[in-house]
XYZ file of C-alpha atoms in Angstrom:
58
model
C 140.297 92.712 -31.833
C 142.132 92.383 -28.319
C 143.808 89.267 -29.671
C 144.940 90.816 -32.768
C 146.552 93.939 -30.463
C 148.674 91.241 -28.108
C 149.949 89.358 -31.063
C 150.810 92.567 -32.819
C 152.328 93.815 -29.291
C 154.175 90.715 -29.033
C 155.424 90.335 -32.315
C 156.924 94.092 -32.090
C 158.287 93.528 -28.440
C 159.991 90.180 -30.243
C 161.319 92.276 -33.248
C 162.688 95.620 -30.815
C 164.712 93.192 -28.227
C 166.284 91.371 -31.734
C 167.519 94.279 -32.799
C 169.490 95.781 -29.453
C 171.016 92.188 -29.288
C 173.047 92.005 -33.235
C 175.844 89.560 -33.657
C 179.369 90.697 -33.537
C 178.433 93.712 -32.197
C 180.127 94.228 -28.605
C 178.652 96.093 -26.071
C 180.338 99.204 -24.576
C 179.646 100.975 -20.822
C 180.311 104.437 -20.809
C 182.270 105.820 -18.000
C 182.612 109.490 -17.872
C 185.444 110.939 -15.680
C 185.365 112.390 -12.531
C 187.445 114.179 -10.512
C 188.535 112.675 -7.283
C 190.352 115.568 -5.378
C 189.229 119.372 -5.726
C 192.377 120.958 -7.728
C 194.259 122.995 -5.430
C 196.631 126.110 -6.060
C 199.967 125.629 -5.057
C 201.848 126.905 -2.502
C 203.743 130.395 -3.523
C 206.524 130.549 -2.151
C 209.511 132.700 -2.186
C 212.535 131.325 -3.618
C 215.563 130.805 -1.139
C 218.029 130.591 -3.796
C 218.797 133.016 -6.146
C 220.169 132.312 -9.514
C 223.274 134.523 -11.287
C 220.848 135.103 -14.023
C 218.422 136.939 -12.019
C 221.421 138.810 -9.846
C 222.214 142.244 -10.265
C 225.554 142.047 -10.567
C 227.471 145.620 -9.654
């Protein structure tokens, strides 16, 4: 009885690593993204130049 449940073990532990391992099948790691920096807000600024199209010309 214990002999027939390691041969049967085996035999499935033989058939499970055959299958992950198929030929012409590459093997891909997934790599998530991550951010590096925190995203900052820029810098509001007022503009220094002023532009005829936003002049109020009298």
């Amino acid at each position: 009885m214990l002999q027939g449940l390691l041969t049967v073990s085996l035999l499935l532990s033989v058939a499970v690593s055959a299958i992950k391992e198929l030929p012409g099948v590459k093997k891909y790691e997934v790599v998530y993204p991550i951010r590096l920096h925190p995203l900052h807000k820029r810098e509001v600024k007022e503009p220094e130049q002023q532009f005829l199209s936003s002049m109020k010309i009298s």
